[in-house]
Tab-separated table of C-alpha atoms in Angstrom:
chain	number	residue	atom	x	y	z
A	1	MET	CA	-4.236	38.397	62.930
A	2	TRP	CA	-5.268	35.805	65.475
A	3	VAL	CA	-5.965	33.356	62.428
A	4	TYR	CA	-2.346	33.762	61.333
A	5	PHE	CA	-1.109	32.840	64.700
A	6	ALA	CA	-3.386	29.828	64.912
A	7	LYS	CA	-2.153	28.436	61.644
A	8	GLU	CA	1.505	28.711	62.651
A	9	ALA	CA	0.765	27.020	66.014
A	10	TRP	CA	-0.819	24.115	64.121
A	11	ARG	CA	2.093	23.735	61.732
A	12	SER	CA	4.590	23.696	64.530
A	13	SER	CA	2.556	20.992	66.395
A	14	VAL	CA	2.415	18.784	63.310
A	15	THR	CA	6.146	19.148	62.588
A	16	GLN	CA	6.997	18.274	66.221
A	17	GLU	CA	4.870	15.181	66.015
A	18	LEU	CA	6.490	14.042	62.837
A	19	ASN	CA	9.970	14.660	64.321
A	20	THR	CA	9.110	12.507	67.314
A	21	THR	CA	7.877	9.536	65.201
A	22	PRO	CA	10.323	6.629	65.606
A	23	PRO	CA	12.068	5.731	62.308
A	24	ASP	CA	11.286	2.026	62.554
A	25	VAL	CA	7.488	2.498	62.300
A	26	TYR	CA	7.459	2.524	58.578
A	27	PRO	CA	10.767	0.705	57.404
A	28	VAL	CA	11.690	0.547	53.781
A	29	SER	CA	14.025	-2.318	52.548
A	30	HIS	CA	14.842	-1.971	48.931
A	31	ALA	CA	15.735	-5.052	46.703
A	32	ALA	CA	19.277	-5.563	45.925
A	33	LEU	CA	20.753	-5.230	42.375
A	34	PRO	CA	19.925	-8.305	40.208
A	35	ARG	CA	22.894	-10.395	39.437
A	36	GLY	CA	24.083	-12.467	36.447
A	37	LEU	CA	21.763	-10.945	33.817
A	38	ALA	CA	21.942	-12.883	30.443
A	39	VAL	CA	19.985	-12.696	27.277
A	40	TYR	CA	19.396	-15.472	24.669
A	41	PRO	CA	17.423	-14.790	21.511
A	42	LEU	CA	14.714	-17.359	20.445
A	43	PRO	CA	12.347	-17.691	17.384
A	44	LEU	CA	8.932	-15.946	17.832
A	45	GLU	CA	6.070	-18.025	16.402
A	46	ASN	CA	3.518	-16.287	14.134
A	47	SER	CA	5.653	-13.261	13.652
A	48	ASP	CA	7.183	-11.524	10.574
A	49	HIS	CA	10.947	-11.879	10.861
A	50	GLU	CA	10.965	-11.252	14.616
A	51	VAL	CA	12.559	-12.879	17.592
A	52	MET	CA	11.952	-13.018	21.350
A	53	LEU	CA	14.472	-12.534	24.192
A	54	ASN	CA	14.921	-15.150	26.864
A	55	VAL	CA	16.313	-13.021	29.798
A	56	THR	CA	17.739	-14.865	32.768
A	57	TRP	CA	19.254	-13.782	36.078
A	58	ASP	CA	20.628	-15.326	39.340
A	59	PRO	CA	18.791	-15.624	42.570
A	60	PRO	CA	18.775	-12.403	44.652
A	61	MET	CA	21.235	-11.826	47.509
A	62	GLY	CA	19.734	-9.672	50.125
A	63	PRO	CA	16.292	-8.465	50.890
A	64	ARG	CA	13.334	-10.370	49.487
A	65	VAL	CA	12.158	-9.429	46.017
A	66	SER	CA	8.463	-8.768	45.654
A	67	SER	CA	8.507	-8.562	41.740
A	68	TYR	CA	10.602	-7.707	38.745
A	69	SER	CA	10.001	-5.448	35.776
A	70	LEU	CA	11.832	-5.844	32.456
A	71	GLU	CA	12.369	-3.313	29.648
A	72	VAL	CA	13.779	-3.816	26.228
A	73	ASP	CA	14.491	-0.634	24.194
A	74	SER	CA	16.083	-0.438	20.661
A	75	ILE	CA	19.360	1.381	20.573
A	76	ARG	CA	19.327	2.058	16.907
A	77	ASN	CA	16.705	4.447	15.710
A	78	THR	CA	16.709	3.255	12.046
A	79	VAL	CA	13.697	2.334	9.966
A	80	ASP	CA	14.153	-1.380	10.261
A	81	CYS	CA	15.193	-1.330	14.034
A	82	ARG	CA	12.719	1.378	15.326
A	83	SER	CA	9.970	0.106	17.656
A	84	THR	CA	8.265	0.985	20.859
A	85	LEU	CA	9.472	0.102	24.314
A	86	CYS	CA	8.874	-3.582	25.281
A	87	TYR	CA	7.912	-3.840	28.833
A	88	GLU	CA	6.953	-6.729	31.116
A	89	TYR	CA	5.944	-5.932	34.630
A	90	ASN	CA	4.693	-7.907	37.638
A	91	ILE	CA	7.104	-10.712	37.083
A	92	PRO	CA	7.058	-12.933	40.354
A	93	GLY	CA	9.784	-12.274	42.765
A	94	ASP	CA	10.872	-15.960	42.785
A	95	ALA	CA	11.215	-16.050	38.900
A	96	LEU	CA	14.618	-16.289	37.347
A	97	TRP	CA	13.659	-15.854	33.663
A	98	ALA	CA	11.229	-13.938	31.388
A	99	LEU	CA	10.389	-13.802	27.716
A	100	VAL	CA	10.144	-10.359	25.923
A	101	PRO	CA	8.031	-10.049	23.848
A	102	SER	CA	5.946	-13.197	24.672
A	103	GLU	CA	3.818	-12.747	21.546
A	104	PRO	CA	3.755	-10.773	18.428
A	105	SER	CA	2.462	-7.250	18.635
A	106	PRO	CA	-1.014	-6.884	16.846
A	107	VAL	CA	-0.358	-3.153	16.273
A	108	ALA	CA	1.960	-2.029	13.390
A	109	GLY	CA	5.006	-0.302	14.905
A	110	GLY	CA	4.465	-1.923	18.232
A	111	CYS	CA	6.885	-3.905	20.373
A	112	ALA	CA	9.318	-5.904	18.170
A	113	VAL	CA	12.767	-7.429	18.487
A	114	ARG	CA	14.381	-8.065	14.985
A	115	PRO	CA	17.636	-9.666	13.989
A	116	GLY	CA	20.505	-7.219	12.996
A	117	CYS	CA	19.442	-4.750	15.610
A	118	SER	CA	20.880	-3.709	19.038
A	119	TYR	CA	18.784	-3.463	22.200
A	120	ARG	CA	19.257	-2.363	25.750
A	121	VAL	CA	17.841	-4.789	28.271
A	122	LYS	CA	16.986	-3.324	31.764
A	123	LEU	CA	15.857	-5.474	34.764
A	124	ILE	CA	14.470	-3.797	37.835
A	125	ALA	CA	13.905	-5.633	41.138
A	126	HIS	CA	11.146	-4.264	43.493
A	127	PRO	CA	10.843	-2.531	45.934
A	128	TRP	CA	12.979	-0.213	43.774
A	129	ASP	CA	15.085	2.556	45.148
A	130	GLY	CA	14.651	4.595	42.037
A	131	HIS	CA	17.978	4.304	40.366
A	132	THR	CA	19.427	0.786	40.791
A	133	SER	CA	18.863	-1.604	37.838
A	134	ALA	CA	20.857	-4.351	35.957
A	135	ASN	CA	21.508	-3.377	32.292
A	136	VAL	CA	22.972	-5.221	29.394
A	137	ASN	CA	23.260	-4.347	25.549
A	138	VAL	CA	22.601	-7.021	23.029
A	139	GLN	CA	23.661	-6.957	19.457
A	140	LEU	CA	21.726	-9.546	17.332
A	141	ASP	CA	23.298	-11.179	14.269
A	142	GLU	CA	21.716	-10.842	10.720
A	143	CYS	CA	20.268	-14.326	11.046
A	144	VAL	CA	19.227	-15.860	14.395
A	145	LEU	CA	18.149	-19.547	14.523
A	146	GLY	CA	16.809	-19.410	10.998
A	147	VAL	CA	15.169	-16.022	11.392
A	148	CYS	CA	16.906	-13.290	9.342
A	149	SER	CA	16.752	-9.524	9.061
A	150	CYS	CA	14.710	-7.951	6.317
A	151	ALA	CA	16.483	-4.600	6.667
A	152	HIS	CA	17.520	-4.836	2.964
A	153	ALA	CA	13.934	-5.484	1.709
A	154	PRO	CA	13.410	-1.881	0.544
A	155	ARG	CA	16.378	-2.149	-1.739
A	156	LEU	CA	15.251	-5.233	-3.532
A	157	PRO	CA	14.610	-4.603	-7.190
A	158	ARG	CA	10.980	-3.552	-8.132
A	159	PRO	CA	9.499	-5.470	-10.980
A	160	GLU	CA	8.177	-3.556	-14.056
A	161	VAL	CA	4.518	-4.586	-14.459
A	162	ASP	CA	2.074	-4.384	-17.276
A	163	ALA	CA	-1.647	-5.459	-16.819
A	164	VAL	CA	-4.228	-5.964	-19.516
A	165	LEU	CA	-7.832	-6.816	-18.958
A	166	PHE	CA	-9.597	-9.043	-21.523
A	167	SER	CA	-12.756	-11.099	-21.744
A	168	LYS	CA	-13.189	-14.822	-22.739
A	169	MET	CA	-16.226	-16.869	-22.694
A	170	GLY	CA	-18.155	-14.186	-20.761
A	171	ASP	CA	-15.550	-14.113	-17.884
A	172	LEU	CA	-12.935	-11.379	-17.263
A	173	PHE	CA	-9.268	-12.087	-16.797
A	174	VAL	CA	-6.158	-9.911	-16.312
A	175	ASN	CA	-2.937	-10.828	-18.126
A	176	VAL	CA	-0.053	-9.708	-15.820
A	177	SER	CA	3.357	-9.413	-17.270
A	178	TRP	CA	6.504	-8.255	-15.703
A	179	SER	CA	10.381	-8.058	-15.813
A	180	LEU	CA	12.827	-7.772	-13.070
A	181	PRO	CA	15.476	-5.010	-13.486
A	182	ALA	CA	18.883	-4.933	-11.811
A	183	PRO	CA	18.864	-3.503	-8.156
A	184	GLN	CA	19.902	0.214	-7.813
A	185	GLU	CA	22.160	-0.538	-4.860
A	186	PRO	CA	23.492	-4.074	-5.243
A	187	LEU	CA	26.351	-3.388	-2.860
A	188	ARG	CA	23.848	-2.689	-0.057
A	189	LEU	CA	22.244	-6.193	-0.356
A	190	PRO	CA	23.485	-9.275	1.446
A	191	PRO	CA	26.116	-11.051	-0.639
A	192	LYS	CA	25.009	-13.728	-2.988
A	193	LEU	CA	21.301	-13.182	-1.982
A	194	ARG	CA	19.055	-15.488	-4.144
A	195	LYS	CA	15.499	-15.268	-5.413
A	196	GLN	CA	12.711	-17.446	-3.990
A	197	PHE	CA	9.519	-16.613	-5.861
A	198	TYR	CA	7.418	-13.826	-7.236
A	199	TYR	CA	4.175	-12.795	-5.338
A	200	VAL	CA	1.582	-11.831	-7.893
A	201	SER	CA	-1.746	-10.289	-6.599
A	202	LEU	CA	-4.811	-8.553	-7.921
A	203	GLY	CA	-6.417	-6.014	-5.635
A	204	LYS	CA	-9.735	-3.995	-5.646
A	205	GLN	CA	-9.705	-0.431	-4.408
A	206	MET	CA	-11.429	-0.123	-1.018
A	207	ILE	CA	-10.639	3.567	-0.386
A	208	SER	CA	-11.210	6.443	-2.820
A	209	ASP	CA	-8.254	8.074	-4.488
A	210	ALA	CA	-9.088	11.286	-2.546
A	211	HIS	CA	-7.660	9.589	0.464
A	212	PRO	CA	-3.852	10.206	1.053
A	213	SER	CA	-3.222	6.440	1.107
A	214	PRO	CA	-5.769	4.483	-0.991
A	215	TRP	CA	-5.930	0.935	0.068
A	216	PHE	CA	-6.358	-2.140	-2.291
A	217	SER	CA	-7.471	-5.546	-0.836
A	218	ASN	CA	-5.902	-8.531	-2.530
A	219	THR	CA	-8.704	-10.641	-4.042
A	220	VAL	CA	-6.523	-12.950	-6.118
A	221	THR	CA	-3.014	-14.074	-5.194
A	222	ARG	CA	-0.469	-16.341	-6.983
A	223	SER	CA	3.175	-17.170	-6.636
A	224	LYS	CA	5.698	-18.111	-9.339
A	225	GLU	CA	9.023	-19.685	-8.493
A	226	ALA	CA	12.244	-17.918	-9.258
A	227	SER	CA	15.858	-18.892	-9.312
A	228	GLY	CA	19.213	-17.214	-9.548
A	229	PHE	CA	20.735	-14.252	-7.696
A	230	VAL	CA	18.697	-11.087	-6.948
A	231	ALA	CA	21.349	-8.906	-8.632
A	232	VAL	CA	20.755	-10.602	-11.967
A	233	PRO	CA	17.781	-9.126	-14.024
A	234	GLU	CA	15.362	-11.578	-15.758
A	235	GLY	CA	12.034	-11.699	-17.575
A	236	PRO	CA	9.686	-11.185	-19.251
A	237	PHE	CA	7.124	-13.502	-17.289
A	238	TRP	CA	3.374	-13.499	-17.533
A	239	MET	CA	0.397	-14.970	-15.637
A	240	VAL	CA	-3.334	-14.779	-16.103
A	241	LEU	CA	-5.420	-14.018	-13.123
A	242	PRO	CA	-9.333	-14.383	-13.029
A	243	ILE	CA	-11.507	-11.703	-11.623
A	244	ASN	CA	-14.194	-12.609	-9.197
A	245	GLU	CA	-16.744	-9.913	-9.733
A	246	ARG	CA	-19.655	-9.613	-7.407
A	247	ASN	CA	-22.049	-7.715	-9.952
A	248	VAL	CA	-23.103	-10.617	-12.262
A	249	GLY	CA	-26.163	-10.659	-14.392
A	250	ARG	CA	-27.424	-13.548	-16.618
A	251	SER	CA	-29.575	-13.342	-19.628
A	252	ASP	CA	-31.894	-15.891	-21.083
A	253	LYS	CA	-29.025	-17.127	-23.377
A	254	GLN	CA	-26.972	-17.961	-20.269
A	255	THR	CA	-24.445	-15.270	-21.120
A	256	ARG	CA	-22.617	-13.428	-18.321
A	257	LYS	CA	-22.349	-9.704	-18.105
A	258	LEU	CA	-19.647	-8.523	-15.694
A	259	VAL	CA	-19.875	-5.103	-14.419
A	260	LEU	CA	-16.741	-3.540	-12.816
A	261	ASP	CA	-17.330	-0.525	-10.651
A	262	VAL	CA	-14.030	-0.249	-8.742
A	263	LYS	CA	-10.435	0.396	-9.742
A	264	MET	CA	-8.169	-2.683	-9.899
A	265	ILE	CA	-4.444	-2.872	-9.487
A	266	ALA	CA	-2.087	-5.830	-10.355
A	267	ARG	CA	0.985	-5.989	-8.229
A	268	VAL	CA	4.184	-8.209	-8.353
A	269	SER	CA	6.883	-8.335	-5.587
A	270	LEU	CA	10.071	-10.261	-5.315
A	271	VAL	CA	10.612	-12.545	-2.311
A	272	ASP	CA	14.177	-13.501	-1.586
A	273	GLU	CA	15.535	-16.611	0.109
A	274	ARG	CA	15.201	-15.016	3.499
A	275	GLY	CA	11.466	-14.666	2.893
A	276	CYS	CA	11.737	-10.848	2.693
A	277	LEU	CA	9.148	-9.203	0.543
A	278	GLY	CA	10.525	-6.337	-1.703
A	279	PRO	CA	8.788	-3.304	-3.073
A	280	ALA	CA	5.766	-4.022	-5.271
A	281	GLY	CA	5.606	-3.023	-8.930
A	282	ASN	CA	2.030	-2.274	-10.082
A	283	ASP	CA	-0.105	-1.311	-12.900
A	284	THR	CA	-3.771	-0.303	-13.293
A	285	ALA	CA	-5.726	-3.320	-14.705
A	286	TYR	CA	-8.989	-1.499	-14.887
A	287	ASP	CA	-10.049	2.035	-14.143
A	288	PRO	CA	-13.855	3.005	-14.197
A	289	LEU	CA	-13.023	6.678	-14.946
A	290	GLN	CA	-10.944	5.744	-17.886
A	291	ALA	CA	-13.486	3.280	-19.170
A	292	ILE	CA	-16.245	5.950	-18.928
A	293	GLY	CA	-13.860	8.409	-20.793
A	294	LYS	CA	-13.335	5.841	-23.586
A	295	ARG	CA	-17.102	5.289	-23.958
A	296	ALA	CA	-17.592	9.100	-23.983
A	297	SER	CA	-14.962	9.515	-26.553
A	298	ILE	CA	-16.558	6.906	-28.790
A	299	THR	CA	-19.863	8.577	-28.542
A	300	THR	CA	-18.354	11.829	-29.194
A	301	TYR	CA	-16.841	10.546	-32.334
A	302	VAL	CA	-20.201	9.158	-33.477
A	303	LEU	CA	-22.013	12.386	-32.942
A	304	TRP	CA	-19.285	14.214	-34.819
A	305	ALA	CA	-19.572	11.830	-37.747
A	306	LEU	CA	-23.309	12.197	-37.753
A	307	LEU	CA	-23.058	15.929	-37.599
A	308	GLY	CA	-20.459	15.942	-40.479
A	309	GLY	CA	-22.799	13.736	-42.601
A	310	VAL	CA	-25.694	16.153	-41.931
A	311	CYS	CA	-23.600	19.056	-42.865
A	312	VAL	CA	-22.368	17.509	-46.210
A	313	LEU	CA	-26.000	16.583	-47.117
A	314	ALA	CA	-27.091	19.987	-46.353
A	315	MET	CA	-24.437	21.606	-48.478
A	316	VAL	CA	-25.345	19.176	-51.503
A	317	LEU	CA	-28.898	20.237	-51.214
A	318	LEU	CA	-28.011	23.897	-50.960
A	319	LEU	CA	-25.852	23.696	-54.025
A	320	ALA	CA	-28.559	21.879	-55.891
A	321	CYS	CA	-31.123	24.502	-55.035
A	322	THR	CA	-28.828	27.357	-55.644
A	323	LYS	CA	-28.059	26.078	-59.060
A	324	ARG	CA	-31.737	26.013	-60.055
A	325	VAL	CA	-32.336	29.534	-58.674
A	326	ILE	CA	-29.371	30.916	-60.592
A	327	LYS	CA	-30.663	29.312	-63.859
A	328	ARG	CA	-34.153	30.972	-63.238
A	329	VAL	CA	-32.628	34.309	-62.627
A	330	LEU	CA	-30.498	34.127	-65.725
A	331	ARG	CA	-33.595	33.202	-67.866
A	332	GLN	CA	-35.433	36.264	-66.481
A	333	PHE	CA	-32.641	38.686	-67.174
A	334	HIS	CA	-31.396	37.421	-70.512
A	335	PRO	CA	-33.635	38.102	-73.629
A	336	ALA	CA	-34.552	35.306	-75.982
A	337	THR	CA	-32.071	34.810	-78.754
A	338	ALA	CA	-33.051	35.446	-82.460
A	339	PRO	CA	-33.592	32.456	-84.626
A	340	SER	CA	-30.860	31.657	-87.000
A	341	LEU	CA	-31.137	31.522	-90.786
A	342	LEU	CA	-30.873	27.848	-90.826
A	343	GLU	CA	-33.797	27.411	-88.271
A	344	PRO	CA	-36.908	26.161	-90.098
A	345	MET	CA	-39.783	28.611	-90.465
A	346	ASN	CA	-42.412	26.459	-89.013
A	347	SER	CA	-40.705	26.963	-85.670
A	348	LEU	CA	-41.876	30.622	-85.754
A	349	PRO	CA	-45.166	31.530	-84.343
A	350	ILE	CA	-48.339	31.628	-86.627
A	351	TRP	CA	-48.872	35.240	-86.070
A	352	PHE	CA	-45.465	36.036	-87.633
A	353	LEU	CA	-45.916	37.565	-91.016
A	354	ARG	CA	-44.232	35.575	-93.710
A	355	GLN	CA	-42.725	37.075	-96.771
């Protein structure tokens, strides 16, 4: 019981000390609301159709600002506009501008600001009271200072590709041919969008087919110029790509034997005048499993042919032997025929009595 009364006495003494502490011992002066917030888009170097935002504001009126923090969040949660929150902190208190993002994100799906999307810009002055901030919404145009949106890229037509592997002078090549069909949704593409070029590549499989997303590295890449509107189909086109195979053996006659041990895919994509890459059409140029299956099928055919020849030869021999056996049996069971009247007598045995 005496322990309970001791705890209560200690709590009451601490509460009394806190209540008697003067309010100006630890004063808190929150920064005022930032004024004149404005946003200007600028091109972002070394980026893929992205821009950066130059955010400016007026000098603060009121208590001194120790630092600023800036947040840029996407308002539209679509596939082309979705991104993580762009955040800049520890901006000096005497600064009046900041760039967000200052550099492209090295991570896929990271902070990115793209044309054609809407963003909410939030500027916070510190010390912060927890709820006061300057906010502004920004709607970017489809093209900003030469940087255009690629939201339509998934709707670009996919080329129809055919790849054939062939050998010439001991080297392996892939003949890639393709045709461009009409887009499935032409009204959802930018009006009068023109073609720029075709991106042709040959890739080796680096991850097994057992993986949910097999990855192919581009070993050979080429481009072919294109003209006209995207909505107009064209083709066929073709291009020969060499194969740089690592497993190369040379014989005494200086002939090369190329051994392919991985799957190879030929891809063709359309790039429009905005520099946007459309979906890739692809075809298998070489598959080791199919090659093994072809060799196995040829071997199987040869074995079956040999087996059939052996069976035919055995049947011929069997028929020949059977014929001889049948003749012998017939000779044993059938008596000798009596001589005819016209048959000469000297053909009869000596012991036959002549009359």
